[in-house]
Amino acid sequence: MQNKHNLKQRFEELRGIQAAQHHQTSFIKFYPTPAVGFNLGDIATEDIADASRSTLEGLDQTFQAGFEAKFILSPKTPDGEISNQPDLKQQIEVLIQPDKDVTQVTVCNTENGRLEVKFIPKVPGAYSIEMKINGDTLANSPFTVAVKERELIVVGELDLTLLEGERVDDLFGIAVNTIGNIAVIDIGKNCAYIFDKNGQCLRKIGLEQFRDPLGVTYLNDDEILIADAGNGRIQQINIQTGTVVKTLGRAGVGKKEFHIPCDVCLDEERRIVVTEFWNSRIQVMSPEGETISIFGNIGPEKLNKPKSCFPYKDKFFISDSGNHCIKAFDKSGTFLHKFGKQGNQDGQFDNPYGLLIDRFHCLLVCDQFNHRVQQFSLDGRFTGKSITNLSNPRGIAATPDGRILVTTPEKIFILK
């Protein structure tokens, strides 16, 4: 710096160098080099996405309530090439109205430089969608999409393979573990079957220890809990050996007692939740079988012959078959709201039975004597139904690979 002549000469040389021309939307990034020598790093340019040139694919598809919708966003530079702007998904804004009826809005990178935009519309209706890139709105945005009621389609039956010469008799409850094994109650044979994900029978459990079993759930991948209704108890069974690990409760109307326990499940705290048909109540128990709380049997909204309970986060959803409706209670057993009444129209029930909240956070209800499965938002709005007659559906469960299994007396249907 003290050599003025050399410094002046260097400035004159720099003035004569033609600077590289970049589009005004170019993205400047500094790339540091390892801490050796005197080279600090390099500066390079990357073309950022231009909202006016970027395109959105998939607008012509059919959208259904409670089912994941997907768009493909092609972020393009001013020259029409796919943009290589780093961390582009952080610069994507997706604004959907009405926002209260949308959940799980996500933007994901794909392998070809494009982005996948996903969301779940909760209910049917018109949705306005606006998309922005780097703060600028896409050329065709905002736009409106129509969301229809979901059509639950029967895509097949589970091909059940039993012991030679044996057939199922009268199927009820169903449950699936994390590896896809399926437990199904057959009340006609007083037993539980364990199938693999393809319907191959792995084990038959029961005969001598059950009387009119109805409900089943997995305690873990190797053990199930069975609502042994006729004996007024819950039995914990090891499915590898078929042996009874523990018996909870006995017939009666007090604590740790049951009168026709028709369903059993676990809540998020892994407490045992028992639905009692004739006691018209829900009993929450510790894993050791101690009663923690009882609810639903008193008050203006008391239950009448409940058949199933599905805990979800801080709520219990209950199929109140005697009142032909679904009721929601909070974690403490306080009544929150209800929906449905007796009938055969959309949103009405005739003896609702099994319940499931699927991976899209929709409540599916086996509408037993209307021979269908109905779908609702969690606040009770009707959003879809099965379009194939399902004779007397009772139990419902989801598999790890996304299938929905529904039991009827002699078959297990697969819905999508």
Coordinates of C-alpha atoms in Angstrom, one line a residue:
M1 CA 0.0 0.0 0.0
Q2 CA 3.0 2.3 0.4
N3 CA 4.1 1.8 -3.2
K4 CA 1.9 4.5 -4.7
H5 CA 3.1 4.0 -8.3
N6 CA 2.2 0.3 -8.3
L7 CA -1.1 1.0 -6.6
K8 CA -2.1 3.7 -9.1
Q9 CA -1.1 1.4 -12.0
R10 CA -3.2 -1.4 -10.6
F11 CA -6.3 0.8 -10.3
E12 CA -5.9 1.9 -13.9
E13 CA -5.7 -1.8 -15.0
L14 CA -8.9 -2.6 -13.1
R15 CA -10.8 0.3 -14.7
G16 CA -10.1 -1.3 -18.1
I17 CA -11.6 -4.7 -17.2
Q18 CA -15.1 -5.3 -18.5
A19 CA -17.3 -6.5 -15.7
A20 CA -19.4 -9.6 -16.3
Q21 CA -23.0 -8.8 -17.1
H22 CA -25.7 -10.6 -15.1
H23 CA -29.4 -10.5 -15.1
Q24 CA -30.8 -8.3 -12.4
T25 CA -32.3 -11.4 -10.7
S26 CA -29.0 -13.2 -10.5
F27 CA -28.2 -14.6 -7.1
I28 CA -24.7 -13.8 -5.8
K29 CA -23.1 -16.4 -3.5
F30 CA -19.7 -16.6 -1.8
Y31 CA -17.9 -20.0 -1.8
P32 CA -15.1 -20.0 0.8
T33 CA -11.9 -22.0 0.3
P34 CA -10.0 -23.9 2.9
A35 CA -7.9 -21.7 5.3
V36 CA -4.6 -22.0 3.4
G37 CA -2.8 -19.4 1.4
F38 CA -4.2 -16.0 0.7
N39 CA -7.3 -17.1 -1.4
L40 CA -10.4 -16.4 0.7
G41 CA -12.9 -17.8 -1.8
D42 CA -14.8 -17.2 -4.9
I43 CA -18.0 -15.3 -5.8
A44 CA -20.3 -16.9 -8.3
T45 CA -23.8 -16.3 -9.6
E46 CA -26.9 -18.5 -9.7
D47 CA -30.1 -17.5 -11.5
I48 CA -33.0 -17.3 -9.1
A49 CA -36.5 -18.3 -10.0
D50 CA -38.6 -15.8 -11.8
A51 CA -42.3 -16.0 -10.8
S52 CA -43.5 -14.7 -14.2
R53 CA -41.8 -17.6 -16.0
S54 CA -42.4 -20.4 -13.4
T55 CA -45.2 -22.8 -14.1
L56 CA -47.6 -25.0 -12.0
E57 CA -48.7 -28.5 -13.2
G58 CA -51.7 -30.5 -11.9
L59 CA -54.5 -28.0 -11.9
D60 CA -56.7 -30.2 -14.0
Q61 CA -56.9 -33.1 -11.6
T62 CA -59.9 -34.0 -9.4
F63 CA -59.5 -32.9 -5.8
Q64 CA -61.2 -34.7 -2.9
A65 CA -61.9 -33.7 0.6
G66 CA -59.7 -35.4 3.2
F67 CA -57.3 -36.6 0.5
E68 CA -53.8 -35.2 -0.2
A69 CA -53.6 -32.8 -3.2
K70 CA -50.4 -32.4 -5.1
F71 CA -49.0 -29.8 -7.6
I72 CA -45.7 -29.8 -9.4
L73 CA -44.0 -26.4 -9.5
S74 CA -41.3 -25.8 -12.1
P75 CA -39.2 -22.8 -11.0
K76 CA -37.7 -21.2 -14.0
T77 CA -35.1 -18.5 -14.6
P78 CA -35.9 -15.4 -16.8
D79 CA -34.4 -17.5 -19.7
G80 CA -36.9 -20.3 -19.2
E81 CA -34.5 -22.8 -17.6
I82 CA -35.0 -24.7 -14.4
S83 CA -33.7 -22.5 -11.6
N84 CA -30.8 -23.8 -9.4
Q85 CA -31.4 -21.2 -6.7
P86 CA -30.3 -22.8 -3.4
D87 CA -32.8 -23.3 -0.7
L88 CA -35.6 -22.3 -3.1
K89 CA -38.3 -24.1 -1.1
Q90 CA -37.8 -21.6 1.7
Q91 CA -38.8 -18.9 -0.7
I92 CA -42.1 -20.5 -1.7
E93 CA -45.3 -19.1 -0.2
V94 CA -48.5 -21.0 -0.5
L95 CA -51.6 -19.1 0.6
I96 CA -54.9 -21.1 0.6
Q97 CA -58.3 -19.8 1.5
P98 CA -60.3 -20.6 3.5
D99 CA -57.2 -21.4 5.6
K100 CA -59.2 -23.0 8.4
D101 CA -60.2 -25.8 6.1
V102 CA -56.6 -26.7 5.0
T103 CA -54.0 -28.7 6.7
Q104 CA -50.5 -30.1 6.1
V105 CA -49.3 -27.6 3.5
T106 CA -45.8 -28.6 2.5
V107 CA -43.2 -27.9 -0.2
C108 CA -40.7 -30.6 -1.0
N109 CA -37.8 -30.8 -3.4
T110 CA -37.8 -33.4 -6.2
E111 CA -34.8 -35.0 -8.1
N112 CA -35.3 -32.9 -11.3
G113 CA -35.1 -29.5 -9.7
R114 CA -38.9 -29.1 -9.5
L115 CA -40.8 -28.8 -6.3
E116 CA -43.9 -30.7 -5.0
V117 CA -46.5 -28.6 -3.3
K118 CA -48.9 -30.7 -1.1
F119 CA -51.9 -29.9 1.1
I120 CA -55.0 -31.6 2.4
P121 CA -58.4 -29.8 2.0
K122 CA -60.6 -30.8 4.9
V123 CA -64.0 -30.4 3.4
P124 CA -65.6 -30.0 -0.1
G125 CA -65.9 -26.6 -1.6
A126 CA -64.0 -23.9 -3.6
Y127 CA -60.4 -23.1 -2.5
S128 CA -58.5 -20.0 -3.6
I129 CA -54.7 -20.7 -3.9
E130 CA -52.0 -18.0 -4.3
M131 CA -48.4 -19.0 -4.8
K132 CA -45.4 -16.7 -4.6
I133 CA -41.7 -17.2 -5.4
N134 CA -39.1 -14.8 -3.8
G135 CA -42.1 -12.6 -2.9
D136 CA -43.5 -12.4 -6.4
T137 CA -46.8 -14.0 -7.4
L138 CA -47.0 -16.6 -10.1
A139 CA -48.5 -15.5 -13.4
N140 CA -51.7 -17.6 -13.1
S141 CA -52.1 -17.0 -9.4
P142 CA -54.3 -16.7 -7.5
F143 CA -56.5 -19.5 -9.0
T144 CA -59.5 -21.5 -7.7
V145 CA -59.8 -25.3 -7.4
A146 CA -63.0 -27.2 -6.7
V147 CA -62.8 -29.9 -4.0
K148 CA -65.4 -32.7 -4.2
E149 CA -66.6 -35.1 -1.6
R150 CA -64.2 -38.0 -1.2
E151 CA -65.2 -41.3 -2.8
L152 CA -63.9 -44.2 -0.8
I153 CA -63.4 -47.0 -3.3
V154 CA -63.3 -50.7 -2.7
V155 CA -60.1 -51.8 -4.5
G156 CA -60.3 -55.5 -3.4
E157 CA -60.6 -58.0 -0.7
L158 CA -58.0 -59.4 1.6
D159 CA -57.3 -63.0 0.3
L160 CA -57.7 -64.9 3.6
T161 CA -55.8 -68.2 3.7
L162 CA -56.9 -70.4 6.7
L163 CA -56.2 -73.9 7.8
E164 CA -57.3 -76.5 5.3
G165 CA -61.1 -76.8 5.1
E166 CA -61.7 -73.8 7.5
R167 CA -63.7 -70.7 6.7
V168 CA -64.3 -67.5 8.7
D169 CA -67.7 -67.3 10.3
D170 CA -68.6 -63.9 11.8
L171 CA -65.8 -61.2 11.8
F172 CA -65.8 -58.2 14.0
G173 CA -62.9 -56.2 15.4
I174 CA -59.6 -55.7 13.5
A175 CA -56.2 -54.3 14.4
V176 CA -52.8 -54.0 12.6
N177 CA -49.4 -53.8 14.2
T178 CA -46.3 -51.8 12.9
I179 CA -45.0 -54.6 10.7
G180 CA -48.4 -55.2 9.0
N181 CA -49.7 -58.3 10.8
I182 CA -53.5 -58.2 11.1
A183 CA -55.5 -59.4 14.1
V184 CA -59.2 -60.2 13.5
I185 CA -61.9 -61.4 15.8
D186 CA -64.2 -64.1 14.7
I187 CA -67.1 -64.2 17.2
G188 CA -68.7 -67.1 15.4
K189 CA -65.6 -69.3 16.2
N190 CA -64.8 -67.6 19.6
C191 CA -61.3 -66.9 18.3
A192 CA -58.8 -64.4 17.0
Y193 CA -56.9 -64.9 13.8
I194 CA -53.5 -63.5 13.1
F195 CA -52.7 -62.9 9.4
D196 CA -49.7 -61.5 7.7
K197 CA -50.2 -58.5 5.4
N198 CA -51.2 -60.7 2.5
G199 CA -53.9 -62.6 4.4
Q200 CA -51.9 -65.8 5.2
C201 CA -53.0 -67.2 8.6
L202 CA -50.1 -67.2 11.0
R203 CA -52.0 -68.3 14.1
K204 CA -55.5 -69.1 15.5
I205 CA -56.1 -68.1 19.1
G206 CA -59.1 -69.0 21.3
L207 CA -61.9 -71.5 21.5
E208 CA -61.4 -72.4 25.2
Q209 CA -60.6 -69.0 26.7
F210 CA -63.1 -66.7 24.9
R211 CA -66.9 -66.2 24.9
D212 CA -68.2 -63.8 22.3
P213 CA -65.1 -61.8 21.8
L214 CA -65.6 -58.5 19.9
G215 CA -62.8 -56.0 19.9
V216 CA -59.0 -56.2 19.5
T217 CA -56.0 -53.9 19.6
Y218 CA -52.3 -54.4 19.5
L219 CA -50.5 -53.7 22.8
N220 CA -47.2 -54.2 21.0
D221 CA -46.1 -56.1 17.9
D222 CA -46.2 -59.4 19.8
E223 CA -49.2 -59.0 22.1
I224 CA -52.9 -58.1 21.6
L225 CA -55.7 -57.1 24.0
I226 CA -59.1 -58.7 23.3
A227 CA -62.4 -57.5 24.6
D228 CA -63.8 -60.8 25.8
A229 CA -67.4 -59.5 25.9
G230 CA -69.2 -62.6 27.1
N231 CA -66.7 -63.1 30.0
G232 CA -66.7 -59.5 31.0
R233 CA -62.9 -59.1 30.8
I234 CA -60.0 -58.0 28.8
Q235 CA -57.4 -60.6 27.9
Q236 CA -53.8 -59.9 27.0
I237 CA -52.5 -62.5 24.6
N238 CA -49.0 -63.3 23.2
I239 CA -49.6 -63.9 19.5
Q240 CA -46.3 -65.9 19.1
T241 CA -47.4 -68.6 21.6
G242 CA -51.1 -68.0 21.8
T243 CA -50.9 -67.9 25.6
V244 CA -52.7 -65.6 28.0
V245 CA -50.3 -63.1 29.6
K246 CA -52.7 -61.3 31.8
T247 CA -56.4 -60.9 32.5
L248 CA -57.9 -57.5 33.4
G249 CA -61.3 -57.0 35.0
R250 CA -64.3 -59.1 35.6
A251 CA -68.1 -59.0 34.9
G252 CA -69.9 -56.2 36.8
V253 CA -70.8 -52.5 37.0
G254 CA -68.1 -51.1 39.3
K255 CA -64.5 -50.1 38.8
K256 CA -62.3 -52.8 37.1
E257 CA -65.6 -54.4 36.1
F258 CA -67.2 -54.7 32.7
H259 CA -70.6 -55.4 31.3
I260 CA -70.2 -56.5 27.6
P261 CA -66.9 -54.8 26.8
C262 CA -67.1 -54.6 23.1
D263 CA -64.0 -52.6 22.2
V264 CA -60.5 -52.0 23.6
C265 CA -57.8 -49.6 22.5
L266 CA -54.8 -47.6 23.7
D267 CA -54.6 -43.8 24.0
E268 CA -51.5 -41.8 23.3
E269 CA -50.3 -42.3 27.0
R270 CA -50.8 -46.1 26.4
R271 CA -53.6 -46.3 28.8
I272 CA -56.1 -49.0 28.2
V273 CA -59.5 -47.7 27.0
V274 CA -62.5 -50.0 27.2
T275 CA -65.9 -49.4 25.6
E276 CA -68.7 -51.0 27.6
F277 CA -71.8 -51.7 25.7
W278 CA -74.3 -52.4 28.5
N279 CA -72.7 -50.2 31.1
S280 CA -72.9 -47.4 28.4
R281 CA -69.6 -45.9 29.5
I282 CA -65.9 -45.7 28.7
Q283 CA -63.4 -47.0 31.3
V284 CA -59.8 -45.8 31.2
M285 CA -57.3 -48.1 32.9
S286 CA -53.6 -48.3 33.7
P287 CA -51.5 -51.1 32.0
E288 CA -51.8 -52.9 35.3
G289 CA -55.6 -52.9 35.2
E290 CA -56.3 -50.1 37.7
T291 CA -59.2 -47.8 36.9
I292 CA -58.1 -44.2 36.2
S293 CA -61.4 -42.7 35.1
I294 CA -64.9 -43.6 34.0
F295 CA -67.0 -41.3 31.8
G296 CA -70.0 -41.1 29.4
N297 CA -72.5 -42.7 31.8
I298 CA -73.8 -39.6 33.4
G299 CA -75.0 -36.1 32.3
P300 CA -77.3 -34.8 29.6
E301 CA -75.1 -36.3 26.8
K302 CA -74.5 -39.7 28.4
L303 CA -73.8 -42.6 26.1
N304 CA -76.3 -45.2 25.0
K305 CA -74.8 -48.5 24.0
P306 CA -71.5 -47.3 22.7
K307 CA -69.6 -49.7 20.4
S308 CA -66.2 -48.2 19.7
C309 CA -63.8 -45.5 20.9
F310 CA -60.9 -43.9 19.0
P311 CA -58.5 -41.8 21.1
Y312 CA -56.8 -39.0 19.1
K313 CA -54.4 -36.5 20.8
D314 CA -56.5 -35.0 23.6
K315 CA -59.9 -36.3 22.5
F316 CA -61.9 -39.5 22.6
F317 CA -64.3 -40.1 19.6
I318 CA -67.1 -42.6 20.4
S319 CA -69.7 -44.3 18.2
D320 CA -72.8 -43.9 20.3
S321 CA -74.9 -46.6 18.6
G322 CA -78.1 -46.2 20.7
N323 CA -78.2 -42.4 19.8
H324 CA -77.0 -43.0 16.2
C325 CA -74.3 -40.4 16.5
I326 CA -70.6 -39.7 17.1
K327 CA -69.6 -38.0 20.4
A328 CA -66.4 -36.4 21.3
F329 CA -65.0 -36.1 24.9
D330 CA -61.8 -34.5 26.1
K331 CA -59.0 -36.3 27.9
S332 CA -60.7 -35.8 31.3
G333 CA -64.0 -37.3 30.0
T334 CA -65.9 -33.9 29.6
F335 CA -68.4 -33.9 26.7
L336 CA -67.3 -31.6 23.8
H337 CA -69.6 -32.0 20.8
K338 CA -71.5 -34.5 18.7
F339 CA -72.7 -35.0 15.2
G340 CA -75.1 -37.2 13.2
K341 CA -78.6 -38.5 13.9
Q342 CA -80.6 -41.6 12.8
G343 CA -81.2 -41.8 9.0
N344 CA -79.6 -42.8 5.8
Q345 CA -78.7 -39.5 4.3
D346 CA -75.1 -38.1 4.2
G347 CA -73.9 -37.5 7.7
Q348 CA -76.6 -39.6 9.3
F349 CA -76.2 -43.1 10.8
D350 CA -77.9 -46.3 11.5
N351 CA -76.0 -48.0 14.3
P352 CA -72.4 -46.6 13.9
Y353 CA -69.7 -49.0 14.9
G354 CA -65.9 -49.0 14.2
L355 CA -63.9 -45.8 14.0
L356 CA -60.6 -44.8 12.5
I357 CA -58.7 -41.6 12.0
D358 CA -56.6 -42.0 8.9
R359 CA -53.2 -40.6 7.9
F360 CA -54.9 -37.5 6.4
H361 CA -56.6 -36.8 9.8
C362 CA -60.1 -37.8 8.6
L363 CA -62.6 -39.7 10.8
L364 CA -63.9 -42.8 9.1
V365 CA -67.1 -44.4 10.6
C366 CA -68.5 -47.8 9.9
D367 CA -72.2 -47.0 9.4
Q368 CA -73.2 -50.5 10.0
F369 CA -76.9 -50.9 9.0
N370 CA -76.5 -48.3 6.2
H371 CA -73.8 -50.6 4.8
R372 CA -71.2 -48.0 4.2
V373 CA -68.2 -46.1 5.6
Q374 CA -68.6 -42.4 6.0
Q375 CA -65.8 -39.8 6.3
F376 CA -65.9 -36.6 8.4
S377 CA -63.6 -33.8 9.4
L378 CA -62.6 -33.9 13.1
D379 CA -65.2 -31.2 13.8
G380 CA -68.0 -33.3 12.4
R381 CA -68.5 -32.1 8.9
F382 CA -69.5 -34.8 6.4
T383 CA -66.7 -35.0 3.7
G384 CA -67.3 -38.3 1.8
K385 CA -68.3 -42.0 1.8
S386 CA -67.7 -45.4 0.3
I387 CA -69.4 -45.8 -3.1
T388 CA -69.7 -49.6 -2.9
N389 CA -72.2 -51.4 -0.7
L390 CA -70.4 -53.0 2.3
S391 CA -72.7 -55.5 4.0
N392 CA -72.8 -54.8 7.7
P393 CA -69.3 -53.2 8.2
R394 CA -68.0 -53.4 11.8
G395 CA -64.3 -53.0 12.3
I396 CA -61.9 -50.7 10.5
A397 CA -58.1 -50.3 10.6
A398 CA -55.2 -48.9 8.6
T399 CA -52.1 -50.7 7.5
P400 CA -48.5 -49.3 7.4
D401 CA -48.7 -49.3 3.6
G402 CA -51.8 -47.1 3.6
R403 CA -54.6 -49.6 3.0
I404 CA -57.8 -49.2 4.9
L405 CA -59.2 -52.6 6.0
V406 CA -62.9 -53.0 6.8
T407 CA -64.5 -56.2 8.3
T408 CA -67.9 -57.5 7.3
P409 CA -69.2 -60.8 8.6
E410 CA -67.3 -63.0 6.0
K411 CA -64.8 -60.7 4.3
I412 CA -62.2 -58.0 4.8
F413 CA -62.5 -55.3 2.2
I414 CA -59.6 -53.0 1.2
L415 CA -60.6 -49.3 0.7
K416 CA -58.7 -46.5 -0.9

